[in-house]
Coordinates of C-alpha atoms and ligand atoms in Angstrom, one line a residue:
M1 CA 65.8 77.0 59.6
T2 CA 67.9 78.8 57.0
V3 CA 71.4 77.6 56.2
Q4 CA 72.8 80.8 57.7
A5 CA 70.9 80.3 61.0
Q6 CA 72.1 76.7 61.1
N7 CA 75.6 77.7 60.7
I8 CA 75.4 80.3 63.4
D9 CA 73.9 77.7 65.7
A10 CA 76.8 75.4 64.9
I11 CA 79.3 78.1 65.7
T12 CA 77.7 79.1 68.9
A13 CA 77.2 75.5 70.1
G14 CA 81.0 75.1 69.5
A15 CA 80.2 72.1 67.2
V16 CA 83.0 73.0 64.8
P17 CA 85.6 74.5 67.1
H18 CA 88.7 73.7 65.1
E19 CA 87.6 73.9 61.5
E20 CA 87.2 77.3 59.8
P21 CA 83.4 77.9 60.0
A22 CA 81.6 78.8 56.8
L23 CA 80.3 81.9 58.5
T24 CA 81.3 83.9 61.5
D25 CA 80.0 86.9 63.4
G26 CA 81.1 89.9 65.4
F27 CA 80.9 87.9 68.7
H28 CA 83.3 85.2 67.4
L29 CA 85.6 87.6 65.7
V30 CA 86.1 89.6 69.0
I31 CA 86.9 86.3 70.8
D32 CA 89.1 85.0 68.1
A33 CA 91.1 88.3 67.9
L34 CA 91.7 88.3 71.6
K35 CA 92.7 84.6 71.7
L36 CA 95.0 85.1 68.7
N37 CA 96.8 87.7 70.7
G38 CA 97.3 85.6 73.8
I39 CA 94.5 87.1 75.9
E40 CA 93.3 84.5 78.4
T41 CA 91.1 86.3 80.8
I42 CA 88.2 88.8 80.6
Y43 CA 87.0 90.8 83.7
N44 CA 83.3 91.3 83.1
V45 CA 79.9 92.5 84.1
P46 CA 77.2 91.1 81.8
G47 CA 74.2 92.8 80.2
I48 CA 72.9 94.2 76.9
P49 CA 74.7 93.9 74.5
I50 CA 77.6 91.9 75.7
T51 CA 76.0 89.1 77.7
D52 CA 76.5 86.6 74.9
L53 CA 80.1 87.8 74.3
G54 CA 81.0 86.7 77.8
R55 CA 79.1 83.4 77.5
L56 CA 80.7 82.6 74.1
A57 CA 84.1 83.6 75.3
Q58 CA 83.8 81.2 78.2
A59 CA 82.6 78.5 75.9
E60 CA 85.6 79.1 73.7
G61 CA 88.0 78.6 76.6
L62 CA 88.7 82.1 77.8
R63 CA 88.4 82.7 81.5
V64 CA 85.6 85.1 82.1
V65 CA 85.4 86.4 85.6
S66 CA 82.2 88.2 86.4
F67 CA 82.1 90.9 89.0
R68 CA 79.4 92.7 90.9
H69 CA 80.4 96.2 89.8
E70 CA 82.4 97.4 86.7
Q71 CA 84.8 99.5 88.7
N72 CA 86.1 96.4 90.3
A73 CA 86.3 94.5 87.0
G74 CA 88.2 97.4 85.6
N75 CA 90.6 97.5 88.5
A76 CA 91.2 93.8 88.1
A77 CA 92.0 94.3 84.4
A78 CA 94.3 97.1 85.1
I79 CA 96.4 95.2 87.7
A80 CA 96.4 92.1 85.5
G81 CA 98.1 94.4 82.9
F82 CA 100.6 95.5 85.5
L83 CA 101.4 92.0 86.5
T84 CA 101.6 90.4 83.1
K85 CA 102.7 93.2 80.6
K86 CA 99.7 92.1 78.5
P87 CA 96.6 94.4 78.4
G88 CA 94.0 93.4 81.0
I89 CA 90.6 93.2 79.4
C90 CA 87.5 94.7 81.1
L91 CA 84.1 94.1 79.4
T92 CA 81.1 96.4 80.3
V93 CA 77.6 97.1 79.1
S94 CA 76.7 100.5 77.6
A95 CA 76.3 103.9 79.3
P96 CA 76.1 103.2 83.1
G97 CA 78.3 100.1 82.9
F98 CA 80.8 101.9 80.7
L99 CA 80.9 104.9 83.1
N100 CA 81.4 102.6 86.1
G101 CA 84.4 101.1 84.3
L102 CA 85.8 104.5 83.4
T103 CA 87.3 105.3 86.7
A104 CA 89.4 102.2 86.5
L105 CA 90.4 103.1 82.9
A106 CA 91.5 106.6 83.9
N107 CA 93.3 105.2 86.9
A108 CA 95.1 102.6 84.8
T109 CA 96.2 105.4 82.4
T110 CA 97.4 107.5 85.3
N111 CA 99.5 104.6 86.7
C112 CA 100.8 103.5 83.3
F113 CA 99.0 100.1 83.5
P114 CA 98.0 98.5 80.1
M115 CA 94.3 97.7 80.0
I116 CA 91.5 97.7 77.4
L117 CA 88.0 98.7 78.4
I118 CA 85.8 97.0 75.8
S119 CA 82.3 98.3 76.1
G120 CA 79.1 97.5 74.2
S121 CA 77.3 100.7 73.1
S122 CA 74.0 101.7 71.5
E123 CA 73.1 102.3 67.9
R124 CA 75.3 105.0 66.3
E125 CA 72.4 106.3 64.2
I126 CA 70.2 106.8 67.2
V127 CA 72.9 108.1 69.5
D128 CA 74.1 110.7 67.0
L129 CA 70.6 112.0 66.5
Q130 CA 70.1 111.9 70.2
Q131 CA 66.8 110.0 69.8
G132 CA 66.9 108.3 73.2
D133 CA 68.2 104.8 72.5
Y134 CA 68.4 102.3 75.4
E135 CA 71.4 103.4 77.4
E136 CA 72.2 106.1 74.9
M137 CA 75.6 107.8 75.3
D138 CA 78.4 109.0 73.1
Q139 CA 80.9 106.7 74.9
L140 CA 83.8 107.2 72.5
A141 CA 83.8 111.0 73.1
I142 CA 83.6 110.6 76.8
A143 CA 86.4 108.0 77.0
K144 CA 88.9 109.9 74.9
P145 CA 90.2 112.4 77.4
L146 CA 90.5 109.7 80.0
C147 CA 92.7 107.2 78.3
K148 CA 95.7 106.8 76.0
A149 CA 93.7 105.9 72.9
A150 CA 90.1 105.2 71.9
F151 CA 88.7 103.3 68.9
R152 CA 85.3 102.3 67.6
V153 CA 84.6 99.4 65.2
L154 CA 81.6 99.5 63.0
H155 CA 82.1 96.5 60.7
A156 CA 82.8 92.9 61.6
E157 CA 85.7 92.7 59.2
D158 CA 87.5 95.6 61.1
I159 CA 87.4 93.8 64.4
G160 CA 90.8 92.2 63.9
I161 CA 92.4 95.6 63.2
G162 CA 90.4 97.3 66.1
V163 CA 91.6 94.8 68.6
A164 CA 95.2 94.9 67.3
R165 CA 95.3 98.7 67.5
A166 CA 93.9 98.6 71.0
I167 CA 96.5 96.1 72.2
R168 CA 99.4 97.9 70.6
A169 CA 98.3 101.3 72.0
A170 CA 97.9 99.8 75.5
V171 CA 101.4 98.2 75.8
S172 CA 103.7 100.1 73.5
G173 CA 105.7 103.2 74.8
R174 CA 104.3 104.3 78.1
P175 CA 101.6 101.7 78.8
G176 CA 98.0 102.9 79.6
G177 CA 94.3 102.5 79.3
V178 CA 92.6 102.1 75.9
Y179 CA 88.9 102.2 75.1
L180 CA 87.4 100.0 72.5
D181 CA 83.8 100.8 71.5
L182 CA 81.7 98.0 70.0
P183 CA 78.1 99.0 69.1
A184 CA 75.4 96.3 69.6
K185 CA 74.8 95.8 65.9
L186 CA 78.4 94.8 65.3
F187 CA 78.1 91.6 67.4
S188 CA 75.5 90.0 65.2
Q189 CA 77.0 91.0 61.9
V190 CA 77.6 87.8 60.0
I191 CA 80.5 87.5 57.4
D192 CA 82.2 84.7 55.5
G193 CA 84.3 82.6 57.9
A194 CA 87.4 82.6 55.7
L195 CA 87.2 86.4 55.2
G196 CA 86.8 86.7 59.0
A197 CA 89.8 84.5 59.7
R198 CA 91.9 86.6 57.3
S199 CA 90.8 89.8 58.9
L200 CA 92.4 88.9 62.3
V201 CA 95.7 90.5 63.1
K202 CA 98.4 89.0 65.4
V203 CA 100.3 91.9 66.9
I204 CA 104.0 91.3 66.4
D205 CA 106.3 92.7 69.0
A206 CA 103.6 94.8 70.7
A207 CA 106.1 96.6 73.0
P208 CA 109.3 96.9 71.0
A209 CA 112.6 97.4 72.9
Q210 CA 113.6 101.1 72.8
L211 CA 117.3 101.5 73.1
P212 CA 118.7 104.7 74.6
A213 CA 121.0 106.7 72.4
P214 CA 124.7 106.0 73.1
S215 CA 125.4 109.8 73.6
A216 CA 122.6 109.8 76.3
V217 CA 124.1 106.8 78.0
A218 CA 127.6 108.5 78.0
R219 CA 126.1 111.7 79.4
A220 CA 124.4 109.8 82.2
L221 CA 127.6 107.8 83.1
D222 CA 129.7 111.0 83.1
L223 CA 127.3 112.6 85.6
L224 CA 127.0 109.5 87.7
K225 CA 130.8 109.3 88.0
T226 CA 130.9 112.8 89.5
A227 CA 128.5 111.8 92.3
E228 CA 129.6 111.9 95.9
R229 CA 126.3 110.8 97.3
P230 CA 124.5 108.9 94.5
L231 CA 121.0 107.4 95.0
I232 CA 118.8 105.2 92.8
V233 CA 115.0 105.6 93.0
L234 CA 113.1 102.6 91.8
G235 CA 109.5 103.2 90.7
K236 CA 106.6 101.0 89.6
G237 CA 107.7 101.4 86.0
A238 CA 110.8 99.4 86.9
A239 CA 108.6 96.7 88.5
Y240 CA 106.4 96.7 85.4
A241 CA 109.3 96.3 83.0
Q242 CA 110.3 92.9 84.5
A243 CA 114.0 93.7 84.0
D244 CA 114.5 92.4 87.5
E245 CA 118.0 90.9 87.1
A246 CA 119.3 94.0 85.3
V247 CA 117.9 96.3 88.0
R248 CA 119.4 94.1 90.8
A249 CA 122.8 94.1 89.0
L250 CA 122.8 97.9 88.6
V251 CA 122.3 98.3 92.3
E252 CA 124.7 95.6 93.5
E253 CA 127.5 96.2 91.0
S254 CA 127.4 100.0 91.5
G255 CA 126.9 99.7 95.2
I256 CA 124.6 102.7 95.1
P257 CA 121.9 102.8 97.8
Y258 CA 118.3 102.7 96.5
V259 CA 114.9 103.9 97.6
P260 CA 111.9 101.9 96.3
M261 CA 108.6 103.6 95.6
S262 CA 105.6 101.8 97.0
M263 CA 104.9 99.3 94.2
A264 CA 108.6 98.8 93.5
K265 CA 109.2 97.4 96.9
G266 CA 110.5 93.9 96.7
L267 CA 112.3 94.4 93.3
L268 CA 115.2 93.9 95.6
P269 CA 114.3 92.6 99.1
D270 CA 113.6 95.4 101.5
T271 CA 116.2 93.8 103.8
H272 CA 118.9 94.3 101.2
P273 CA 122.0 96.0 102.6
L274 CA 121.8 98.7 100.0
S275 CA 118.1 99.5 100.7
A276 CA 117.7 103.1 101.9
G277 CA 113.9 102.6 102.3
A278 CA 114.2 103.0 106.1
A279 CA 116.5 106.1 105.6
R280 CA 114.3 107.7 102.9
S281 CA 114.3 111.2 104.2
T282 CA 118.1 111.3 104.5
A283 CA 118.7 109.6 101.2
L284 CA 116.5 112.0 99.3
K285 CA 117.6 115.2 101.1
D286 CA 121.4 114.5 101.1
S287 CA 122.0 112.7 97.8
D288 CA 123.7 114.7 95.0
V289 CA 123.0 112.6 91.9
V290 CA 119.7 110.7 91.7
V291 CA 119.0 108.0 89.1
L292 CA 115.2 107.7 88.6
V293 CA 114.3 104.3 87.2
G294 CA 110.6 104.2 86.1
A295 CA 109.6 106.8 88.7
R296 CA 108.0 110.1 88.0
L297 CA 108.9 113.3 90.0
N298 CA 105.2 113.8 90.9
W299 CA 103.7 114.6 94.3
L300 CA 104.9 111.3 95.6
L301 CA 108.4 112.5 95.2
S302 CA 107.6 116.1 96.2
H303 CA 108.0 117.2 92.6
G304 CA 111.8 116.9 92.9
K305 CA 112.1 120.0 95.0
G306 CA 111.4 121.6 98.3
K307 CA 112.8 120.6 101.7
T308 CA 112.4 116.9 100.9
W309 CA 115.3 117.3 98.4
G310 CA 117.5 119.6 100.5
E311 CA 119.2 122.8 99.4
P312 CA 118.0 124.2 96.1
G313 CA 120.6 123.3 93.4
S314 CA 122.0 120.4 95.4
K315 CA 120.6 117.8 93.1
R316 CA 121.1 116.5 89.6
F317 CA 118.9 113.9 88.1
I318 CA 119.4 111.1 85.6
Q319 CA 116.0 109.8 84.6
I320 CA 115.2 106.5 82.8
D321 CA 111.8 106.5 81.2
I322 CA 110.2 105.3 78.1
E323 CA 108.2 108.5 77.7
P324 CA 110.4 111.4 76.4
R325 CA 107.9 114.0 77.6
E326 CA 108.3 113.0 81.2
M327 CA 111.8 114.7 81.2
D328 CA 111.8 118.1 82.9
S329 CA 108.2 117.7 84.0
N330 CA 109.0 119.3 87.4
V331 CA 112.7 120.1 87.5
E332 CA 115.6 120.0 85.0
I333 CA 116.7 116.5 84.2
A334 CA 120.5 116.7 83.6
A335 CA 120.8 113.4 81.9
P336 CA 117.6 112.1 80.3
L337 CA 117.8 108.4 79.3
V338 CA 114.8 107.6 77.1
G339 CA 114.1 104.0 76.4
D340 CA 112.8 100.9 77.9
I341 CA 114.1 100.1 81.4
G342 CA 115.7 96.8 80.5
S343 CA 117.8 98.4 77.7
C344 CA 118.6 101.6 79.6
V345 CA 119.7 99.8 82.8
E346 CA 121.8 97.3 80.7
A347 CA 123.5 100.2 79.0
L348 CA 124.4 101.9 82.3
L349 CA 125.5 98.6 83.7
A350 CA 127.9 98.1 80.7
G351 CA 129.5 101.5 81.4
I352 CA 129.8 100.8 85.1
R353 CA 131.4 97.4 84.5
K354 CA 134.1 99.2 82.4
D355 CA 134.9 101.9 84.8
W356 CA 133.4 102.6 88.3
K357 CA 135.1 103.5 91.5
G358 CA 132.2 102.4 93.7
A359 CA 129.9 104.5 95.9
P360 CA 131.8 106.6 98.5
Q361 CA 132.0 104.8 101.8
G362 CA 131.1 107.8 104.0
W363 CA 127.8 108.1 102.2
L364 CA 127.0 104.4 102.6
E365 CA 127.8 104.7 106.3
T366 CA 125.5 107.7 106.7
I367 CA 122.6 105.8 105.1
R368 CA 123.3 102.6 107.0
G369 CA 123.4 104.5 110.3
K370 CA 120.2 106.2 109.7
R371 CA 118.5 103.0 108.5
E372 CA 119.5 101.1 111.6
A373 CA 118.5 103.9 114.0
N374 CA 115.0 104.1 112.3
I375 CA 114.5 100.3 112.4
A376 CA 115.5 100.1 116.0
K377 CA 113.1 102.9 116.9
M378 CA 110.3 101.1 115.2
A379 CA 110.9 97.6 116.6
P380 CA 109.3 97.9 120.1
K381 CA 106.2 99.5 118.6
L382 CA 105.7 96.4 116.4
M383 CA 106.0 94.0 119.3
K384 CA 103.3 95.4 121.5
N385 CA 100.5 92.9 122.3
S386 CA 97.8 95.4 123.1
S387 CA 94.0 94.9 122.8
P388 CA 92.4 96.7 121.0
M389 CA 95.4 96.7 118.6
C390 CA 97.1 99.8 117.4
F391 CA 98.2 99.9 113.7
H392 CA 101.8 99.1 114.6
S393 CA 101.1 96.0 116.6
A394 CA 98.7 94.6 114.0
L395 CA 101.1 95.4 111.2
G396 CA 103.9 93.8 113.2
A397 CA 102.0 90.5 112.9
L398 CA 101.4 90.9 109.2
R399 CA 105.0 91.8 108.6
T400 CA 106.0 88.4 110.0
V401 CA 103.4 86.7 107.7
I402 CA 104.9 88.2 104.6
K403 CA 108.4 87.4 105.8
E404 CA 107.4 83.8 106.2
R405 CA 105.4 83.7 102.9
P406 CA 107.4 86.0 100.6
D407 CA 105.6 84.9 97.4
A408 CA 102.2 86.0 98.7
I409 CA 100.8 89.1 97.0
L410 CA 100.0 92.0 99.3
V411 CA 97.1 94.3 98.3
N412 CA 96.9 97.5 100.4
E413 CA 94.6 100.5 100.7
G414 CA 93.3 102.9 103.3
A415 CA 95.0 106.0 104.8
N416 CA 96.8 105.0 108.0
T417 CA 96.4 101.3 107.0
L418 CA 98.2 102.1 103.8
D419 CA 100.9 104.5 104.9
L420 CA 101.9 102.4 107.9
A421 CA 101.8 99.1 106.1
R422 CA 104.0 100.5 103.4
G423 CA 106.7 101.3 105.9
I424 CA 106.3 98.3 108.1
I425 CA 105.7 95.3 105.9
D426 CA 109.0 94.3 104.2
M427 CA 108.6 92.9 100.7
Y428 CA 111.0 90.3 99.3
Q429 CA 110.0 89.7 95.7
P430 CA 109.1 91.9 92.7
R431 CA 105.5 92.9 91.9
K432 CA 104.1 91.5 95.2
R433 CA 102.9 94.8 96.5
L434 CA 99.8 96.3 94.8
D435 CA 98.3 99.5 96.1
V436 CA 96.5 102.7 95.6
G437 CA 99.1 104.0 93.2
T438 CA 99.6 107.5 91.8
W439 CA 96.1 108.8 92.7
G440 CA 95.9 107.3 96.1
V441 CA 92.5 106.0 95.0
M442 CA 90.2 104.0 97.3
G443 CA 88.4 101.0 95.8
I444 CA 91.1 99.1 94.1
G445 CA 91.2 96.4 96.9
M446 CA 88.9 93.6 95.8
G447 CA 89.5 94.0 92.0
F448 CA 93.3 93.9 92.5
A449 CA 92.9 90.9 94.9
V450 CA 90.8 88.9 92.5
A451 CA 93.1 89.5 89.5
A452 CA 96.3 88.9 91.5
A453 CA 94.9 85.5 92.5
I454 CA 93.7 84.7 89.0
E455 CA 96.8 85.9 87.2
T456 CA 99.5 84.5 89.5
G457 CA 97.9 81.6 91.3
K458 CA 99.6 82.9 94.5
P459 CA 97.9 83.5 97.8
V460 CA 96.7 87.1 98.3
L461 CA 96.7 89.1 101.5
A462 CA 94.6 92.2 101.2
V463 CA 95.2 94.7 104.0
E464 CA 92.3 97.1 104.0
G465 CA 91.2 100.1 105.9
D466 CA 87.5 99.7 106.9
S467 CA 86.6 102.6 104.7
A468 CA 88.8 101.5 101.8
F469 CA 87.2 98.1 101.8
G470 CA 83.7 99.5 101.6
F471 CA 84.4 100.8 98.1
S472 CA 84.6 97.3 96.6
G473 CA 83.4 95.1 99.5
M474 CA 80.6 93.4 97.6
E475 CA 83.2 91.5 95.6
V476 CA 83.7 89.2 98.6
E477 CA 80.9 87.3 96.9
T478 CA 83.0 87.1 93.7
I479 CA 86.0 85.9 95.8
C480 CA 83.8 83.1 97.3
R481 CA 82.2 82.3 93.9
Y482 CA 85.5 81.6 92.3
D483 CA 86.9 80.1 95.5
L484 CA 90.0 82.3 95.4
P485 CA 92.9 82.1 97.9
V486 CA 92.3 85.6 99.2
C487 CA 92.6 86.6 102.8
I488 CA 91.2 90.1 103.6
V489 CA 92.2 91.8 106.8
I490 CA 90.1 94.8 107.7
F491 CA 91.7 97.3 110.0
N492 CA 88.5 98.3 111.7
N493 CA 89.0 101.5 113.5
N494 CA 85.3 102.5 113.1
G495 CA 85.9 104.9 110.3
I496 CA 88.0 107.1 108.0
Y497 CA 91.3 107.9 109.7
R498 CA 89.8 107.4 113.1
G499 CA 86.5 106.4 114.6
T500 CA 86.0 109.2 117.0
D501 CA 84.5 112.1 115.0
T502 CA 81.1 113.6 116.1
D503 CA 78.5 115.9 114.6
P504 CA 78.8 119.1 116.6
T505 CA 75.0 119.6 116.3
G506 CA 74.4 116.2 117.8
R507 CA 72.0 115.3 115.0
D508 CA 73.9 112.7 112.9
P509 CA 77.0 110.6 113.1
G510 CA 80.3 112.5 112.4
T511 CA 81.1 112.6 108.7
T512 CA 84.1 110.2 109.0
V513 CA 82.7 107.5 111.3
F514 CA 80.9 104.2 110.6
V515 CA 78.7 101.9 112.7
K516 CA 80.7 101.2 115.8
D517 CA 82.2 97.7 116.3
S518 CA 80.9 96.4 112.9
R519 CA 81.6 92.8 112.1
Y520 CA 82.9 92.7 108.6
D521 CA 83.8 89.1 109.0
K522 CA 80.0 88.2 108.8
M523 CA 80.0 89.5 105.2
M524 CA 82.3 86.7 104.2
E525 CA 80.3 84.1 106.1
A526 CA 77.2 85.2 104.2
F527 CA 78.8 83.7 101.0
G528 CA 80.3 80.6 102.5
G529 CA 83.8 82.0 103.2
V530 CA 85.5 82.0 106.5
G531 CA 85.0 85.0 108.8
V532 CA 87.1 85.7 111.9
N533 CA 87.1 88.5 114.5
V534 CA 90.4 89.2 116.2
T535 CA 91.5 91.6 118.9
T536 CA 95.2 90.8 119.4
P537 CA 98.2 90.5 117.2
D538 CA 98.6 86.9 118.1
E539 CA 95.1 86.1 117.1
L540 CA 95.6 88.0 113.9
K541 CA 98.7 86.1 113.0
R542 CA 97.1 82.8 113.7
A543 CA 94.0 83.6 111.6
V544 CA 96.0 84.8 108.6
D545 CA 98.2 81.7 108.8
A546 CA 95.2 79.5 108.8
A547 CA 93.7 81.3 105.9
M548 CA 96.9 81.2 103.9
D549 CA 97.4 77.5 104.7
S550 CA 93.8 76.6 103.7
G551 CA 93.6 78.9 100.7
K552 CA 89.9 79.4 101.6
P553 CA 88.4 82.9 101.1
T554 CA 88.7 84.5 104.5
L555 CA 87.9 87.9 106.0
I556 CA 89.4 88.9 109.3
N557 CA 87.9 91.8 111.2
A558 CA 90.9 93.2 113.0
V559 CA 89.7 95.4 115.8
I560 CA 91.9 98.6 115.9
D561 CA 91.8 101.3 118.5
P562 CA 89.4 104.0 117.1
Q563 CA 91.7 106.6 118.4
A564 CA 94.9 105.3 116.8
G565 CA 94.9 106.9 113.3
S566 CA 95.9 110.3 112.2
E567 CA 93.9 112.5 109.8
S568 CA 94.9 111.6 106.1
G569 CA 97.5 109.2 107.4
N570 CA 101.0 110.4 106.3
I571 CA 99.7 113.1 103.9
G572 CA 98.0 115.3 106.4
S573 CA 100.1 118.2 105.0
L574 CA 98.0 118.0 101.8
N575 CA 94.7 118.3 103.7
P576 CA 93.4 121.9 103.8
Q577 CA 91.7 122.6 107.2
S578 CA 89.5 125.5 108.1
T579 CA 90.8 127.7 110.9
L580 CA 87.2 129.1 111.2
K581 CA 85.5 125.9 112.4
K582 CA 82.2 126.5 114.1
K583 CA 81.7 124.9 117.4
T584 CA 77.9 124.3 117.8
A585 CA 77.9 121.5 120.4
Ligands
ADP601 P1 106.0 105.5 91.0 O1 104.6 105.9 91.4 O2 106.4 104.1 91.5 O3 107.1 106.5 91.3 P2 105.3 106.2 88.4 O4 104.0 105.6 88.0 O5 105.3 107.6 88.8 O6 106.0 105.3 89.4 O7 106.3 106.1 87.1 C1 106.4 105.0 86.3 C2 107.1 105.5 85.1 O8 107.7 104.3 84.4 C3 106.3 106.2 84.0 O9 106.8 107.5 83.8 C4 106.3 105.3 82.8 O10 106.4 106.1 81.6 C5 107.6 104.5 83.1 N1 107.6 103.2 82.4 C6 106.7 102.3 82.4 N2 107.1 101.2 81.8 C7 108.3 101.4 81.4 C8 109.3 100.6 80.6 N3 109.0 99.4 80.2 N4 110.5 101.2 80.3 C9 110.7 102.5 80.7 N5 109.9 103.3 81.4 C10 108.7 102.7 81.8
TPW602 C1 87.8 107.1 95.3 C2 89.5 109.9 100.1 C3 91.5 108.7 101.3 S1 91.8 107.6 102.4 C4 90.2 107.2 102.7 C5 89.4 108.1 101.9 C6 87.9 108.0 101.9 C7 89.7 106.2 103.7 C8 90.6 106.1 104.9 O1 90.0 105.3 105.9 P1 90.3 103.8 106.1 O2 91.8 103.9 106.6 O3 90.3 103.1 104.8 O4 89.4 103.2 107.1 P2 92.3 104.3 108.1 O5 93.2 103.2 108.4 O6 93.1 105.6 108.0 O7 91.1 104.4 109.0 N1 87.4 108.4 97.4 C9 88.3 107.8 96.5 N2 89.6 107.9 96.8 C10 90.0 108.6 97.9 N3 91.4 108.6 98.1 C11 89.1 109.1 98.8 C12 87.8 109.1 98.5 C13 90.1 108.9 101.1
MG603 MG1 89.5 103.1 109.1

């Protein structure tokens, strides 16, 4: 055996973990660079050329969580980024594995979650001449338009810089997805150990505070003071920023009612007296000055116009965002406040503490009246003890679960299952509600659930439409393999939106229906987890409590009336429908 080979064996066997090895290689430099920057977990699917990278990373003390499909590993990394403000790392094999991870990378970018997709790739020389390498693909070019930044490293001594650039790109400014391309040959490049150690870069102050300009703060305060019906809208950027105390103080000291966007629920408890969540339509329509805190005026806020927002010209916006180009994206922003949320909110708060007359009582009364009426209207629906269950009665049970266990993390996807759960299940703590985000994408469920359990150590309740679950359902094996405290509840209404569609020709099942009366709980049993089938809200509550108490991987098949849902849930208005439907049957 050559000296060099002996050295490599010693490194890979971990025989000299603390001394600087005489030689190092690409594998070890990637691992050392990640560790140096505080990365603790990699979400992974192994294969050529990154199998050994995962193995060695595990041997070197990183947590390496292997999934059954890259999209789920990618979603796990993305939500890990949201929860921790550190980039979540997803590791994939070349071409097909890379492409499988790409949806999650694009989704992370769209949602402003910091993640890094690290993918092995084939030989540059062969790829560029298109000579048909194993899993050949120009991955860097394909990733570029779908993420915030994309880098490729060709030399072992550049790994430190490559990883540092990827980290800084992911978390600084508006966070997002970053692609890091590592060709197969890089991993086995051997260089001098001391040179390797010197080449590593520890990223200092990866997401620097960005203070708003004093003139911009003054402008925002001047506008806010003219408000007769002020409103604060909290978005997931505010949840991400972890400026929880400042945000709470802004609401409470100004006395301005607030509406939380879906993933900002719990930043203040949904039961807070200033919450206008249950009076959302009135609050948006009748407010005159709106403070957007880490929330974009995209489709989820009707682009800041139209009947959602009342009379044209009735609204002026103050927008807090780290991304200057977000201003005026849909409507004029009267007072842009560009900076990080912590700094901007603190600056507004300082102004309010100096001089603020409070929010007008009449406006607060209007919001309170509307909220109480809406809550009262909803209450009886949540108490029904029907079998099969409707969405409301099943969600009534889960609402109580979260009230009793406010530190549990709620993962939620589906159509009716999503829209109704968002409205019905109150959240009490920040960053406890994780869902389909800006795209309304199906398939985030199991990736988010795994990462939420791993990153926080808290119990996870995943409330899933039967269709939504199918996009990542195979990861129940992953949940069992890592023995995670995840309780999945499937709202089984036999299909997408409803279970009642038919094929007018009578040949096939309708396009939106699944096998009737499926027993998803058996999937969990197949891997050693607990499966339960429930048909009443009481049974559902008992089964979830048992799962949360035991911490055992559990899947509860909740039988929902197949007639109960509506097409596209709450966003049926976005769903074009033919008026020329052919009736064959
Ligand atoms: P929601 O869907 O909840 O309305 P969005 O995803 O549309 O939220 O908006 C989040 C916004 O928050 C983005 O425009 C993003 O630039 C911004 N953002 C993210 N992190 C920060 C931060 N630390 N400081 C300021 N703005 C931030
Ligand atoms: C990646 C389109 C939106 S909602 C949904 C689909 C397929 C499933 C709704 O059925 P489910 O919920 O989950 O059973 P429920 O309670 O209404 O019955 N592909 C992707 N993303 C989206 N959004 C779709 C398809 C869709
Ligand atoms: Mg369904």
